[in-house]
């Protein structure tokens, strides 16, 4: 037994010669070779970087081409505005390109004649103002001396003005800003030429453009695009009609004022105010009112103040009364929507957005109204603003309930009287039954 115990552990540790040693525990794998990168990850990273680069490039190109895109947008709406006249001429046998050329030439001739007439009138009035300026200044100084008891003299004012630092700085800034003004004028002319060319091509090649757009769409979508195009033409024409009507009303109102003040060139000034105030957004009102004020100043300095007051008052009347109603009738949009669209367009694109906001919103509203499904409205009086039965009736019941809760003693007294009355009604019945019972007994 002892030998067995001694040889047992030894037999376990000994190995048979010629046999391989037993394998040890498995070793830990190398982390650098065991965790491999997925095959799709490099391609995904390259694709993400490529998308970011394309987005950055597109954003840069969009910001660089913002001016061109705005010009194209203006040209498109101008083409929609002249589309009815061009289509009318094309339907009577005139080639579409030649008809577009005639329309543009007519607009150009009218505009050039109007600008030439205003330019000559303005030059004459400026010369007259310069010649009569000492007299105007003397009249103003005399009025100030008489009303405020001062001793101002025209010679002193002229010397102080000529020696002032403000005038010297203004002259220096004007001399250095000549190049900037020239660059802005050239840029404006180039922009005007760009808009004219694009609008001419859009109007002359309107059928070809519609055909090119419809060629990449299925037949069902083609009908929708053509319908949207027709809606846009109608709404843009209605917008121009409303603007023309407001220009006519504004011109007549200012003509009456200028004739009453005996201001020269009243008809031309009235046309100027009507057109500029309506077709130049945002700053058109101030540009339109400045010229009549200048001409009125040549007649009497205080007439310019009256013209300024009238321009401000009429502008408020036009913004809050006349324009919303006319726009709602011609463009068929709510006055609040028209006012909000002008504000939104001005915030997005400035003066251009204010000019095209209303026809764009009217087109979108008409297009959505053609495809949005509508349902019949129930005859509920609450639709018309009338309160239903749950209004005054429920309020009255609630008041009566509160009144009953505030007078519990009255309710208790009433209940006691009711119980007493019930008991009194029952007593005679019992008395009557008593003799009856007695009589019955007696009879028996």
Short mmCIF file of N, CA, C and O in Angstrom, two decimals, residues 82-94 96 99 103:
data_model
loop_
_atom_site.label_atom_id
_atom_site.label_comp_id
_atom_site.label_asym_id
_atom_site.label_seq_id
_atom_site.Cartn_x
_atom_site.Cartn_y
_atom_site.Cartn_z
N UNK A 82 -45.31 89.66 -70.05
CA UNK A 82 -45.54 90.01 -71.46
C UNK A 82 -46.08 88.83 -72.26
O UNK A 82 -46.34 88.98 -73.47
N UNK A 83 -46.27 87.69 -71.61
CA UNK A 83 -46.75 86.50 -72.33
C UNK A 83 -48.12 86.72 -72.97
O UNK A 83 -48.34 86.32 -74.12
N UNK A 84 -49.10 87.35 -72.29
CA UNK A 84 -50.40 87.54 -72.96
C UNK A 84 -50.30 88.38 -74.23
O UNK A 84 -50.92 88.04 -75.24
N UNK A 85 -49.52 89.46 -74.21
CA UNK A 85 -49.40 90.30 -75.41
C UNK A 85 -48.69 89.55 -76.53
O UNK A 85 -49.10 89.61 -77.70
N UNK A 86 -47.64 88.81 -76.19
CA UNK A 86 -46.90 88.06 -77.22
C UNK A 86 -47.78 86.95 -77.79
O UNK A 86 -47.81 86.72 -79.02
N UNK A 87 -48.52 86.25 -76.95
CA UNK A 87 -49.41 85.19 -77.44
C UNK A 87 -50.52 85.76 -78.31
O UNK A 87 -50.93 85.14 -79.30
N UNK A 88 -51.02 86.94 -77.95
CA UNK A 88 -52.07 87.57 -78.76
C UNK A 88 -51.54 87.90 -80.16
O UNK A 88 -52.23 87.68 -81.16
N UNK A 89 -50.32 88.42 -80.24
CA UNK A 89 -49.74 88.72 -81.54
C UNK A 89 -49.40 87.46 -82.31
O UNK A 89 -49.58 87.40 -83.54
N UNK A 90 -48.94 86.42 -81.63
CA UNK A 90 -48.62 85.17 -82.31
C UNK A 90 -49.87 84.50 -82.84
O UNK A 90 -49.83 83.85 -83.91
N UNK A 91 -51.01 84.64 -82.16
CA UNK A 91 -52.25 84.04 -82.65
C UNK A 91 -52.78 84.73 -83.90
O UNK A 91 -53.60 84.15 -84.62
N UNK A 92 -52.30 85.92 -84.20
CA UNK A 92 -52.73 86.66 -85.38
C UNK A 92 -51.69 86.66 -86.50
O UNK A 92 -51.70 87.53 -87.36
N UNK A 93 -50.81 85.68 -86.45
CA UNK A 93 -49.89 85.47 -87.55
C UNK A 93 -48.53 86.11 -87.42
O UNK A 93 -47.68 85.94 -88.30
N UNK A 94 -48.27 86.85 -86.34
CA UNK A 94 -46.96 87.47 -86.16
C UNK A 94 -46.02 86.44 -85.54
O UNK A 94 -46.40 85.69 -84.63
N UNK A 96 -43.39 84.78 -83.24
CA UNK A 96 -43.28 85.00 -81.80
C UNK A 96 -42.06 85.85 -81.46
O UNK A 96 -42.14 86.73 -80.60
N UNK A 99 -42.82 89.43 -82.48
CA UNK A 99 -43.81 90.02 -81.57
C UNK A 99 -43.20 90.38 -80.23
O UNK A 99 -43.50 91.45 -79.67
N UNK A 103 -42.95 94.20 -78.55
CA UNK A 103 -43.39 94.52 -77.19
C UNK A 103 -42.26 95.19 -76.41
O UNK A 103 -42.46 96.22 -75.74
#
